[in-house]
Short mmCIF file of C-alpha atoms in Angstrom, two decimals:
data_model
loop_
_atom_site.label_atom_id
_atom_site.label_comp_id
_atom_site.label_asym_id
_atom_site.label_seq_id
_atom_site.Cartn_x
_atom_site.Cartn_y
_atom_site.Cartn_z
CA MET A 1 7.96 5.63 -30.69
CA ILE A 2 7.97 9.12 -32.69
CA THR A 3 11.39 11.15 -33.55
CA PRO A 4 11.55 14.81 -34.70
CA GLY A 5 12.34 13.99 -37.78
CA GLY A 6 9.98 13.33 -40.93
CA LEU A 7 7.39 15.18 -39.27
CA ASP A 8 5.72 18.25 -41.40
CA ALA A 9 5.31 21.85 -39.83
CA SER A 10 2.36 20.89 -38.29
CA GLU A 11 2.84 17.78 -37.04
CA GLU A 12 6.41 19.50 -35.84
CA ALA A 13 4.41 22.34 -33.79
CA VAL A 14 2.16 19.13 -31.78
CA TYR A 15 5.40 17.95 -30.93
CA ARG A 16 6.79 21.21 -29.80
CA GLN A 17 3.34 21.30 -27.27
CA LEU A 18 3.88 17.68 -26.26
CA LYS A 19 6.96 18.45 -24.87
CA ARG A 20 5.87 20.65 -22.11
CA VAL A 21 3.39 17.90 -20.75
CA ILE A 22 5.59 15.94 -18.18
CA ASP A 23 5.08 13.48 -16.47
CA PRO A 24 5.29 14.43 -12.89
CA GLU A 25 6.11 10.85 -10.72
CA LEU A 26 9.52 11.05 -13.26
CA GLY A 27 9.96 14.35 -13.75
CA GLN A 28 10.38 14.30 -17.62
CA SER A 29 8.25 15.23 -20.68
CA ILE A 30 6.16 12.68 -22.23
CA ILE A 31 8.63 13.00 -25.37
CA LYS A 32 11.44 12.08 -23.60
CA LEU A 33 10.08 9.34 -22.02
CA GLY A 34 9.10 7.98 -25.45
CA LEU A 35 5.31 7.69 -24.51
CA VAL A 36 4.12 9.03 -27.83
CA TYR A 37 4.15 6.99 -30.35
CA ASP A 38 2.56 9.04 -33.48
CA ILE A 39 1.03 12.17 -33.87
CA GLY A 40 -1.38 12.35 -37.17
CA VAL A 41 -2.57 15.83 -38.58
CA ARG A 42 -5.74 16.47 -40.98
CA ASP A 43 -7.90 19.69 -41.48
CA GLY A 44 -7.18 20.78 -37.82
CA ASP A 45 -7.52 17.62 -36.51
CA VAL A 46 -5.18 16.26 -34.53
CA ILE A 47 -4.79 12.16 -33.37
CA VAL A 48 -1.81 11.53 -30.87
CA THR A 49 -0.78 8.18 -30.84
CA MET A 50 0.38 7.56 -27.20
CA THR A 51 1.30 4.29 -23.96
CA LEU A 52 1.23 5.29 -20.85
CA THR A 53 4.59 4.08 -18.87
CA THR A 54 1.55 1.09 -16.48
CA PRO A 55 -1.22 -0.17 -17.81
CA GLY A 56 -3.40 1.24 -15.51
CA CYS A 57 -1.89 3.86 -14.70
CA PRO A 58 -3.17 6.74 -12.00
CA LEU A 59 -1.38 9.20 -13.82
CA GLY A 60 -3.09 8.57 -17.54
CA ASP A 61 -6.17 10.73 -17.10
CA ALA A 62 -4.72 14.13 -16.54
CA ILE A 63 -1.71 13.12 -18.78
CA THR A 64 -4.43 12.57 -21.38
CA ARG A 65 -5.90 16.25 -20.21
CA GLY A 66 -2.71 17.79 -20.49
CA VAL A 67 -2.21 16.51 -23.83
CA GLU A 68 -5.82 17.69 -25.36
CA SER A 69 -5.09 21.17 -23.53
CA VAL A 70 -1.17 21.56 -24.65
CA VAL A 71 -2.38 20.82 -28.41
CA GLY A 72 -5.51 22.42 -28.38
CA GLU A 73 -3.88 25.93 -27.35
CA LEU A 74 -2.33 25.97 -31.34
CA PRO A 75 -4.86 28.58 -33.39
CA TRP A 76 -5.08 25.92 -36.63
CA VAL A 77 -6.39 23.47 -33.89
CA ARG A 78 -10.32 22.28 -34.26
CA SER A 79 -10.16 18.79 -32.76
CA VAL A 80 -7.68 17.00 -30.22
CA HIS A 81 -8.05 12.59 -30.15
CA VAL A 82 -5.57 10.92 -28.37
CA ALA A 83 -5.63 7.37 -28.60
CA ILE A 84 -4.08 5.17 -25.66
CA VAL A 85 -2.40 1.88 -27.06
CA TRP A 86 -0.55 -1.04 -25.62
CA ASP A 87 1.11 -2.71 -28.02
CA PRO A 88 4.26 -2.10 -28.19
CA PRO A 89 4.89 -1.74 -24.69
CA TRP A 90 6.55 1.09 -22.85
CA THR A 91 9.82 -0.30 -21.61
CA PRO A 92 12.41 2.01 -19.71
CA ALA A 93 14.32 1.34 -23.48
CA MET A 94 12.75 3.66 -24.85
CA ILE A 95 13.68 7.03 -22.65
CA ARG A 96 15.74 9.31 -24.87
CA MET B 1 -12.51 21.96 -30.47
CA THR B 2 -13.51 18.67 -29.73
CA ILE B 3 -11.35 16.29 -27.67
CA GLY B 4 -11.38 12.53 -27.19
CA HIS B 5 -9.38 9.55 -26.55
CA PRO B 6 -10.52 6.69 -30.19
CA GLY B 7 -8.49 3.80 -27.94
CA GLY B 8 -10.85 3.88 -24.78
CA ALA B 9 -10.43 6.42 -21.48
CA PRO B 10 -6.94 6.01 -20.42
CA GLN B 11 -7.38 2.72 -17.58
CA GLY B 12 -7.05 4.22 -14.36
CA SER B 13 -9.26 6.95 -15.35
CA LEU B 14 -10.84 9.47 -12.84
CA GLU B 15 -13.87 8.96 -14.31
CA GLN B 16 -13.56 5.42 -11.04
CA VAL B 17 -11.49 6.69 -8.61
CA PRO B 18 -13.89 7.39 -5.27
CA PRO B 19 -14.20 10.95 -4.21
CA PHE B 20 -10.38 11.74 -2.38
CA ALA B 21 -12.22 12.34 1.40
CA LEU B 22 -12.88 8.27 0.96
CA PRO B 23 -9.33 7.20 1.04
CA GLY B 24 -8.19 10.18 2.40
CA GLU B 25 -10.50 10.11 5.66
CA HIS B 26 -8.41 6.40 6.27
CA PHE B 27 -5.22 7.37 5.77
CA ALA B 28 -5.13 10.70 8.80
CA ALA B 29 -7.43 8.31 10.91
CA ALA B 30 -4.25 5.42 10.35
CA LEU B 31 -1.37 7.90 10.69
CA VAL B 32 -3.14 8.90 13.83
CA TRP B 33 -2.86 5.41 14.86
CA LEU B 34 0.29 5.49 14.37
CA VAL B 35 1.19 8.18 16.38
CA LEU B 36 -0.60 6.76 18.78
CA GLY B 37 1.27 3.49 18.23
CA ALA B 38 4.94 5.49 18.82
CA ALA B 39 3.80 7.08 21.49
CA GLY B 40 2.37 3.86 23.34
CA LEU B 41 5.73 1.63 22.12
CA VAL B 42 7.17 4.33 24.41
CA ALA B 43 5.05 3.83 27.43
CA VAL B 44 5.55 0.42 26.99
CA ALA B 45 9.44 -0.42 25.44
CA PRO B 46 10.38 -1.94 29.39
CA GLU B 47 7.16 -4.45 28.92
CA LEU B 48 8.83 -5.59 25.66
CA ALA B 49 11.98 -6.39 26.94
CA GLN B 50 10.89 -8.16 29.58
CA GLY B 51 8.66 -10.53 27.06
CA GLY B 52 5.95 -8.61 28.34
CA PHE B 53 3.21 -10.24 25.03
CA LEU B 54 0.45 -10.87 27.19
CA LEU B 55 0.28 -7.87 29.18
CA PRO B 56 -3.25 -5.44 28.71
CA HIS B 57 -0.86 -1.98 27.62
CA VAL B 58 0.92 -4.13 25.19
CA ILE B 59 -1.75 -6.02 23.23
CA ALA B 60 -3.43 -2.57 23.26
CA VAL B 61 -0.42 -0.96 21.36
CA THR B 62 0.22 -4.11 19.64
CA HIS B 63 -3.36 -3.72 17.67
CA CYS B 64 -2.49 0.88 17.74
CA PHE B 65 -0.29 -0.98 15.17
CA THR B 66 -2.29 -4.22 13.75
CA LEU B 67 -5.52 -2.01 13.46
CA GLY B 68 -5.41 1.20 13.59
CA TRP B 69 -2.44 2.20 11.22
CA ILE B 70 -1.98 -1.17 9.38
CA THR B 71 -6.17 -2.35 8.34
CA THR B 72 -7.30 1.42 7.90
CA SER B 73 -4.56 1.76 5.47
CA ILE B 74 -5.42 -1.29 3.94
CA PHE B 75 -8.82 -0.43 3.50
CA GLY B 76 -8.26 3.40 2.49
CA ALA B 77 -6.04 1.88 0.26
CA LEU B 78 -7.65 -0.80 -1.35
CA TYR B 79 -10.77 1.86 -2.12
CA GLN B 80 -8.54 4.01 -3.94
CA LEU B 81 -7.09 0.60 -5.65
CA PHE B 82 -9.67 -1.32 -7.39
CA PRO B 83 -10.94 1.78 -9.47
CA VAL B 84 -6.57 1.93 -10.47
CA THR B 85 -5.18 -1.23 -10.92
CA LEU B 86 -9.03 -3.68 -11.38
CA GLY B 87 -11.00 -1.06 -12.86
CA VAL B 88 -13.82 -1.32 -11.41
CA PRO B 89 -14.85 0.35 -8.40
CA ALA B 90 -16.01 0.12 -4.63
CA ARG B 91 -20.18 -0.81 -5.22
CA SER B 92 -20.84 1.73 -3.06
CA VAL B 93 -19.07 5.27 -1.48
CA ARG B 94 -21.46 6.18 0.80
CA VAL B 95 -20.77 2.47 2.83
CA GLY B 96 -17.55 3.05 2.06
CA HIS B 97 -17.61 5.86 4.60
CA ALA B 98 -19.90 4.49 6.78
CA THR B 99 -17.67 1.15 7.08
CA PHE B 100 -14.94 3.72 8.04
CA TRP B 101 -16.34 4.76 10.90
CA VAL B 102 -17.71 1.50 12.05
CA LEU B 103 -14.41 0.67 11.60
CA GLU B 104 -13.09 2.99 13.97
CA ALA B 105 -15.66 2.69 15.77
CA GLY B 106 -14.26 -0.77 16.90
CA VAL B 107 -10.10 0.36 17.00
CA VAL B 108 -11.75 2.98 19.39
CA ALA B 109 -13.18 0.18 21.58
CA LEU B 110 -11.27 -2.70 21.62
CA VAL B 111 -7.80 -0.44 22.00
CA ALA B 112 -9.23 1.39 24.85
CA GLY B 113 -10.47 -1.93 26.58
CA THR B 114 -7.53 -3.72 26.12
CA TRP B 115 -5.39 -1.00 27.40
CA TRP B 116 -7.97 -0.59 30.98
CA TRP B 117 -8.60 -3.92 30.77
CA HIS B 118 -12.65 -4.19 29.76
CA PRO B 119 -13.88 -7.41 28.50
CA ALA B 120 -17.33 -5.96 27.72
CA LEU B 121 -15.52 -2.53 25.71
CA VAL B 122 -13.06 -5.67 24.00
CA ALA B 123 -16.23 -7.48 23.00
CA ALA B 124 -17.89 -4.76 21.86
CA GLY B 125 -15.04 -3.70 19.98
CA TRP B 126 -14.67 -7.10 18.20
CA LEU B 127 -18.41 -7.24 17.56
CA THR B 128 -18.12 -3.65 15.52
CA MET B 129 -14.96 -4.42 14.06
CA PHE B 130 -16.91 -7.49 12.36
CA LEU B 131 -19.74 -5.49 11.05
CA ALA B 132 -16.86 -3.35 9.42
CA VAL B 133 -14.83 -6.10 7.97
CA GLY B 134 -17.88 -7.82 6.80
CA GLY B 135 -19.02 -3.74 5.04
CA LEU B 136 -15.61 -3.63 2.91
CA ALA B 137 -16.02 -7.17 2.04
CA TRP B 138 -19.95 -6.60 0.39
CA ASN B 139 -18.81 -3.30 -0.75
CA VAL B 140 -15.15 -4.52 -2.67
CA LEU B 141 -14.70 -8.09 -3.07
CA PRO B 142 -17.83 -9.07 -5.29
CA GLN B 143 -16.45 -6.18 -7.85
CA ARG B 144 -13.21 -8.15 -8.51
CA ARG B 145 -15.12 -10.95 -10.23
CA ARG B 146 -16.09 -8.46 -12.65
CA ALA B 147 -12.55 -6.64 -13.23
CA PRO B 148 -10.70 -6.92 -16.87
CA ARG B 149 -7.45 -6.91 -15.19
CA GLY B 150 -5.64 -7.37 -12.02
CA ARG B 151 -6.47 -11.34 -11.28
CA VAL B 152 -4.07 -11.77 -9.24
CA ILE B 153 -4.11 -8.51 -6.84
CA GLY B 154 -7.45 -9.36 -6.55
CA LEU B 155 -6.71 -13.12 -5.19
CA TYR B 156 -4.70 -11.73 -3.11
CA VAL B 157 -6.95 -8.76 -1.24
CA SER B 158 -9.64 -11.68 -1.59
CA ALA B 159 -7.25 -14.53 0.33
CA GLY B 160 -6.07 -11.93 2.88
CA HIS B 161 -9.74 -10.45 3.87
CA MET B 162 -10.02 -14.46 4.05
CA ALA B 163 -8.03 -14.50 6.67
CA PHE B 164 -8.75 -11.86 8.74
CA GLY B 165 -11.95 -12.61 8.92
CA LEU B 166 -10.81 -16.21 10.39
CA ALA B 167 -7.80 -14.16 12.87
CA MET B 168 -11.56 -12.46 14.06
CA ALA B 169 -13.15 -15.64 14.27
CA VAL B 170 -10.57 -17.20 16.35
CA VAL B 171 -10.94 -14.44 18.76
CA ALA B 172 -14.50 -15.65 19.28
CA ALA B 173 -13.10 -19.56 19.20
CA ARG B 174 -11.26 -17.46 22.69
CA ILE B 175 -13.63 -15.50 24.10
CA GLY B 176 -15.64 -19.02 24.24
CA ALA B 177 -12.97 -20.00 25.95
CA GLU B 178 -13.19 -17.74 28.40
CA LEU B 179 -16.68 -18.40 28.94
CA GLY B 180 -15.62 -22.10 29.17
CA TRP B 181 -17.42 -23.34 26.57
CA TRP B 182 -14.85 -25.28 25.32
CA ARG B 183 -11.32 -25.23 26.32
CA LEU B 184 -8.48 -22.73 24.00
CA GLU B 185 -4.33 -22.98 25.27
CA ARG B 186 -4.17 -19.54 24.90
CA LEU B 187 -0.68 -19.37 23.25
CA GLY B 188 -1.44 -21.32 20.64
CA TYR B 189 -4.72 -19.33 20.45
CA LEU B 190 -2.44 -16.35 20.46
CA ALA B 191 0.49 -18.03 17.79
CA ALA B 192 -2.44 -18.38 15.42
CA HIS B 193 -4.54 -15.27 15.59
CA ALA B 194 -1.30 -13.76 15.20
CA HIS B 195 0.13 -15.03 12.14
CA LEU B 196 -3.54 -15.07 10.81
CA ALA B 197 -3.89 -11.33 11.07
CA VAL B 198 -0.16 -10.01 10.23
CA VAL B 199 1.55 -12.84 7.29
CA GLY B 200 -2.50 -13.66 6.22
CA PHE B 201 -4.30 -10.52 6.22
CA ALA B 202 -1.60 -8.17 5.92
CA THR B 203 1.43 -9.92 3.61
CA LEU B 204 -0.47 -11.37 1.77
CA THR B 205 -2.37 -8.39 0.87
CA ALA B 206 0.80 -6.43 0.75
CA VAL B 207 1.80 -9.04 -1.92
CA GLY B 208 -0.57 -8.23 -3.80
CA VAL B 209 -1.12 -4.08 -3.85
CA GLY B 210 2.86 -4.24 -3.92
CA SER B 211 3.03 -5.63 -7.05
CA ARG B 212 1.01 -2.97 -8.98
CA LEU B 213 2.41 -0.66 -6.69
CA LEU B 214 6.33 -0.77 -6.45
CA PRO B 215 7.17 -1.64 -10.04
CA MET B 216 4.22 1.60 -10.72
CA PHE B 217 7.04 3.52 -8.45
CA LEU B 218 9.91 2.00 -8.90
CA LEU B 219 10.06 1.67 -12.65
CA SER B 220 10.36 -2.14 -12.31
CA HIS B 221 10.20 -3.64 -16.32
CA GLY B 222 11.35 -7.37 -16.60
CA HIS B 223 11.51 -8.91 -13.33
CA SER B 224 9.48 -12.31 -12.98
CA GLU B 225 6.09 -12.63 -12.39
CA TRP B 226 5.49 -16.14 -11.74
CA PRO B 227 6.60 -16.04 -8.13
CA LEU B 228 3.37 -14.35 -7.90
CA GLN B 229 1.57 -17.77 -8.44
CA ARG B 230 3.37 -19.71 -5.78
CA ILE B 231 3.67 -17.11 -2.92
CA GLY B 232 0.29 -17.44 -2.41
CA PRO B 233 -0.49 -20.69 -2.57
CA LEU B 234 2.30 -21.55 -0.20
CA VAL B 235 1.85 -18.62 2.32
CA GLY B 236 -1.40 -19.52 2.67
CA ALA B 237 -0.96 -23.76 3.05
CA GLY B 238 1.32 -23.35 5.73
CA LEU B 239 -0.32 -20.94 7.29
CA ALA B 240 -3.14 -23.09 7.33
CA ALA B 241 -1.19 -25.57 8.20
CA PHE B 242 0.33 -23.51 11.29
CA ALA B 243 -3.12 -22.10 12.93
CA VAL B 244 -4.50 -25.34 12.81
CA GLY B 245 -2.01 -27.71 14.27
CA GLU B 246 -0.99 -24.28 17.13
CA LEU B 247 -5.06 -24.65 18.43
CA ALA B 248 -5.01 -28.25 18.30
CA HIS B 249 -1.37 -29.23 19.81
CA VAL B 250 -0.01 -30.93 16.97
CA GLY B 251 3.87 -29.49 17.03
CA ALA B 252 4.58 -31.54 13.70
CA LEU B 253 1.39 -29.41 12.03
CA VAL B 254 2.44 -26.13 13.71
CA VAL B 255 7.19 -26.43 12.35
CA ALA B 256 5.84 -28.15 9.19
CA GLY B 257 3.54 -24.71 8.33
CA GLY B 258 6.02 -22.60 9.74
CA VAL B 259 8.57 -23.23 6.98
CA ALA B 260 6.03 -23.68 4.47
CA MET B 261 5.22 -19.63 4.96
CA ALA B 262 8.79 -19.40 5.39
CA ALA B 263 9.54 -20.80 2.27
CA GLY B 264 7.37 -17.97 0.50
CA ILE B 265 8.12 -14.97 2.52
CA ALA B 266 11.65 -16.22 1.26
CA LEU B 267 10.44 -16.37 -2.81
CA TYR B 268 8.53 -12.73 -1.98
CA LEU B 269 11.66 -11.78 -0.19
CA TRP B 270 13.64 -12.76 -4.15
CA LEU B 271 10.67 -11.12 -6.13
CA GLY B 272 10.94 -7.75 -3.70
CA ALA B 273 14.45 -7.58 -4.42
CA ALA B 274 13.75 -8.27 -8.44
CA TYR B 275 11.55 -5.07 -8.06
CA PHE B 276 14.74 -3.38 -6.73
CA ARG B 277 17.58 -5.08 -9.44
CA HIS B 278 14.39 -4.32 -12.64
CA ARG B 279 13.93 -0.35 -12.06
CA ALA B 280 14.63 1.98 -14.14
CA ARG B 281 14.89 4.50 -11.40
CA ARG B 282 18.45 4.26 -10.16
CA ALA B 283 18.45 7.07 -7.16
CA LEU B 284 16.13 6.09 -4.87
CA ASP B 285 13.96 8.45 -2.74
CA PRO B 286 12.94 8.77 0.88
CA GLY B 287 9.76 6.21 -0.06
CA LEU B 288 11.33 3.77 -1.58
CA ALA B 289 13.78 4.04 0.55
CA GLN B 290 11.76 2.83 3.77
CA VAL B 291 9.69 0.23 1.68
CA ALA B 292 13.89 -1.42 0.60
CA ALA B 293 14.34 -1.25 4.97
CA ALA B 294 10.96 -2.69 5.21
CA PHE B 295 12.22 -6.03 3.36
CA GLY B 296 14.92 -5.97 5.13
CA TYR B 297 13.34 -6.78 8.81
CA LEU B 298 10.84 -8.60 6.46
CA ALA B 299 14.40 -11.12 6.03
CA VAL B 300 14.91 -10.79 9.49
CA ALA B 301 11.17 -11.56 11.15
CA THR B 302 11.32 -14.49 9.23
CA GLY B 303 14.57 -15.55 10.19
CA LEU B 304 13.56 -14.56 13.69
CA GLY B 305 10.39 -16.96 13.14
CA LEU B 306 11.90 -20.24 12.00
CA ALA B 307 14.43 -19.50 15.30
CA VAL B 308 11.27 -18.94 17.32
CA LEU B 309 9.97 -22.37 15.35
CA VAL B 310 12.55 -24.24 16.17
CA THR B 311 14.23 -23.33 19.34
CA PRO B 312 13.10 -25.62 22.32
CA GLY B 313 11.42 -24.02 25.32
CA PHE B 314 9.38 -20.78 25.80
CA HIS B 315 11.17 -17.88 24.64
CA PRO B 316 9.56 -14.62 25.26
CA ARG B 317 11.58 -11.83 24.64
CA LEU B 318 12.47 -13.93 21.11
CA MET B 319 8.47 -13.83 20.53
CA VAL B 320 8.87 -10.20 21.16
CA SER B 321 11.60 -9.46 18.93
CA TYR B 322 10.16 -11.80 15.58
CA ALA B 323 6.61 -9.93 16.59
CA VAL B 324 8.69 -5.81 16.50
CA ALA B 325 10.18 -7.25 13.42
CA GLY B 326 7.26 -8.29 11.71
CA ILE B 327 4.48 -5.80 12.91
CA VAL B 328 6.44 -2.37 13.26
CA GLY B 329 9.95 -3.65 11.32
CA TRP B 330 8.22 -4.83 8.47
CA ILE B 331 4.42 -4.32 7.28
CA SER B 332 4.18 -0.52 9.17
CA LEU B 333 7.31 0.32 7.44
CA LEU B 334 6.61 -0.65 3.89
CA ILE B 335 3.32 1.46 5.01
CA VAL B 336 5.35 4.07 5.92
CA GLY B 337 7.09 4.20 2.41
CA ILE B 338 3.67 3.59 0.26
CA TYR B 339 2.62 6.70 2.22
CA GLN B 340 5.10 8.64 1.31
CA LYS B 341 5.10 7.90 -2.72
CA ILE B 342 1.11 8.30 -2.84
CA VAL B 343 -0.33 10.91 -0.23
CA PRO B 344 1.64 13.69 -2.59
CA PHE B 345 0.72 11.45 -5.48
CA LEU B 346 -2.55 11.47 -4.46
CA THR B 347 -2.51 15.26 -3.69
CA TRP B 348 -1.14 16.18 -6.82
CA LEU B 349 -3.87 14.54 -8.32
CA HIS B 350 -6.57 16.67 -6.64
CA ARG B 351 -4.41 19.87 -6.56
CA PHE B 352 -2.38 19.57 -9.70
CA SER B 353 -4.24 17.02 -12.59
CA ALA B 354 -6.13 19.95 -14.34
CA ARG B 355 -3.30 21.93 -14.99
CA VAL B 356 -0.60 19.37 -16.64
CA GLY B 357 0.97 21.53 -18.94
CA GLN B 358 0.52 24.76 -17.82
CA PRO B 359 3.70 26.55 -16.20
CA GLY B 360 3.88 26.50 -12.43
CA VAL B 361 3.08 22.64 -12.05
CA PRO B 362 5.63 21.46 -9.85
CA ARG B 363 6.78 17.63 -9.70
CA ILE B 364 5.33 15.85 -7.22
CA ALA B 365 8.31 15.01 -5.78
CA GLU B 366 8.99 19.32 -4.89
CA LEU B 367 5.30 19.18 -2.70
CA THR B 368 7.74 17.27 -0.03
CA SER B 369 11.07 18.03 1.68
CA PRO B 370 13.25 15.47 0.81
CA ALA B 371 15.78 16.22 4.26
CA ALA B 372 12.54 15.73 6.30
CA GLY B 373 11.46 12.48 4.08
CA TRP B 374 15.51 11.04 4.23
CA THR B 375 15.31 12.36 8.36
CA ALA B 376 12.55 10.16 8.70
CA VAL B 377 13.28 7.03 7.16
CA GLY B 378 16.60 6.97 9.83
CA LEU B 379 14.93 7.31 12.57
CA LEU B 380 12.32 5.23 11.81
CA THR B 381 14.12 2.25 10.45
CA ALA B 382 17.06 2.65 13.42
CA GLY B 383 14.12 3.16 15.54
CA VAL B 384 12.87 -0.53 14.87
CA ALA B 385 16.57 -1.94 15.25
CA LEU B 386 17.09 -0.79 18.50
CA LEU B 387 13.68 -1.92 19.73
CA ALA B 388 14.50 -4.78 18.59
CA ALA B 389 17.53 -5.47 19.90
CA GLY B 390 16.79 -3.98 23.57
CA VAL B 391 13.84 -6.54 23.32
CA ALA B 392 16.33 -9.72 22.09
CA ALA B 393 18.75 -8.21 24.96
CA GLY B 394 16.08 -7.41 27.51
CA ALA B 395 17.56 -4.84 27.79
CA GLY B 396 14.62 -1.38 28.49
CA ALA B 397 17.02 1.10 28.29
CA VAL B 398 18.07 -0.07 24.18
CA ALA B 399 14.33 -0.92 23.80
CA ARG B 400 12.72 2.26 24.98
CA ALA B 401 15.59 4.58 23.12
CA GLY B 402 14.73 2.80 20.12
CA SER B 403 10.73 3.63 20.28
CA LEU B 404 12.06 6.98 20.87
CA GLY B 405 13.61 7.14 18.35
CA PHE B 406 10.74 5.53 16.47
CA ALA B 407 8.03 8.62 17.63
CA VAL B 408 10.13 10.99 16.78
CA GLY B 409 10.31 9.85 12.88
CA THR B 410 6.64 9.17 13.03
CA ALA B 411 5.82 12.62 13.97
CA LEU B 412 8.24 13.97 11.89
CA LEU B 413 6.21 11.63 8.93
CA VAL B 414 3.10 13.40 10.13
CA ALA B 415 4.34 16.48 9.70
CA GLN B 416 5.52 16.14 6.88
CA HIS B 417 1.79 14.98 5.29
CA ALA B 418 -0.05 17.40 7.63
CA ARG B 419 1.66 19.97 5.59
CA LEU B 420 0.91 18.24 2.40
CA ALA B 421 -2.87 18.25 3.35
CA LEU B 422 -2.37 21.95 4.11
CA ARG B 423 -1.15 22.80 1.17
CA ARG B 424 -2.81 25.65 -1.31
#
């Protein structure tokens, strides 16, 4: 689970954008829910490593597209890749 | 700018989900049947309070619920659920639409034929239903062998479908008895048929589907999964023994089967309580509160079923109370609760999912009125309680008051869903 500490300026910009992606069922941002595990930025290419509250979550596609959309709004971003991972599995204890 | 998913497409990818029209037409038709069933309950409440479960109008209203509301809902849900949960879509969307229309034609014929007691129409309805059930089985069930996940859910759905087929076979056996081909005692047939349909088909399907949906909606983590390995075999074996015992007049088999079924259901109640106990979302919304009430009725129905099983003699009002608690209180209200979650969910998915992260995108809970939702929950839950109590006490006026409450709650619920469907 990612925290703002230790992020460089570009990663922090991505982090701020991700706060806009709200899980519509739970009403919280994916950052607050602890779904985002890592943000990687290299030469304008962004990789967001994240999970979902449950495997087979029907909102997975919508949330992924939302991540791509909001991160893609940053002017210096060339590409956005979202990696969905299940290890470690998400638990409610990850909610901030 | 490029986009992509190095970790693979998220499970439940929209690409695999059928067009909204397929589950949507099932859900819309099912709601019409719920309205008809609720209106029918008001009409037959006095007959129910006299224990008249063999009257044509009562049988017709029962099938508005079992075939119209419950079966149509389950069929629609399976088309939506298989791609999302098991990772495999139905074989053909076109066949899905076709089975929907065949199913509805069959239910109309069966309900109308029973209400106006027209045996040829009932037989035509049975045959049409048979085609619809076979069509869904062809379209969905073989897909589970290719499923990368959701094995237990697939097994429950298959077992439920098998019970549905057996429930229909028992009806065919009854038709043979009517034609003089063999003997089949009416009450035993009815008990076997009703339990195969409601416990075997509806409840086993609900156990499987609910094992995915309920933890997801409750945000429930950390509950035991092992009861799912026991509930199916216990209920299935009990149901088989019970049905054979009823059809063959072997009392010991009926009792043993009934007790095994009740034990399996008790285990499911324990699992259901665990889903709620381990939830991260402490505050229940109307949909989840309705699901909780449905579990309460499952407990009541199990107790009443055991009372019917062990009480000597023939007690038609007790049997009708049991049926009301099981069919209307348990499975119908469970599906009502799931609708209160899933209809706004699907509406949001198809109207707003492309705009996640943009301003003005509502939360799913904001699509419906909590006040209307809670009022519907109260009316439906109290309505069933009053209806079941009125039937048990032989009080027609009380039963009718309960059915009226249920009907008003249904109208409120349907109005809410209609408003949601028309929202732009």
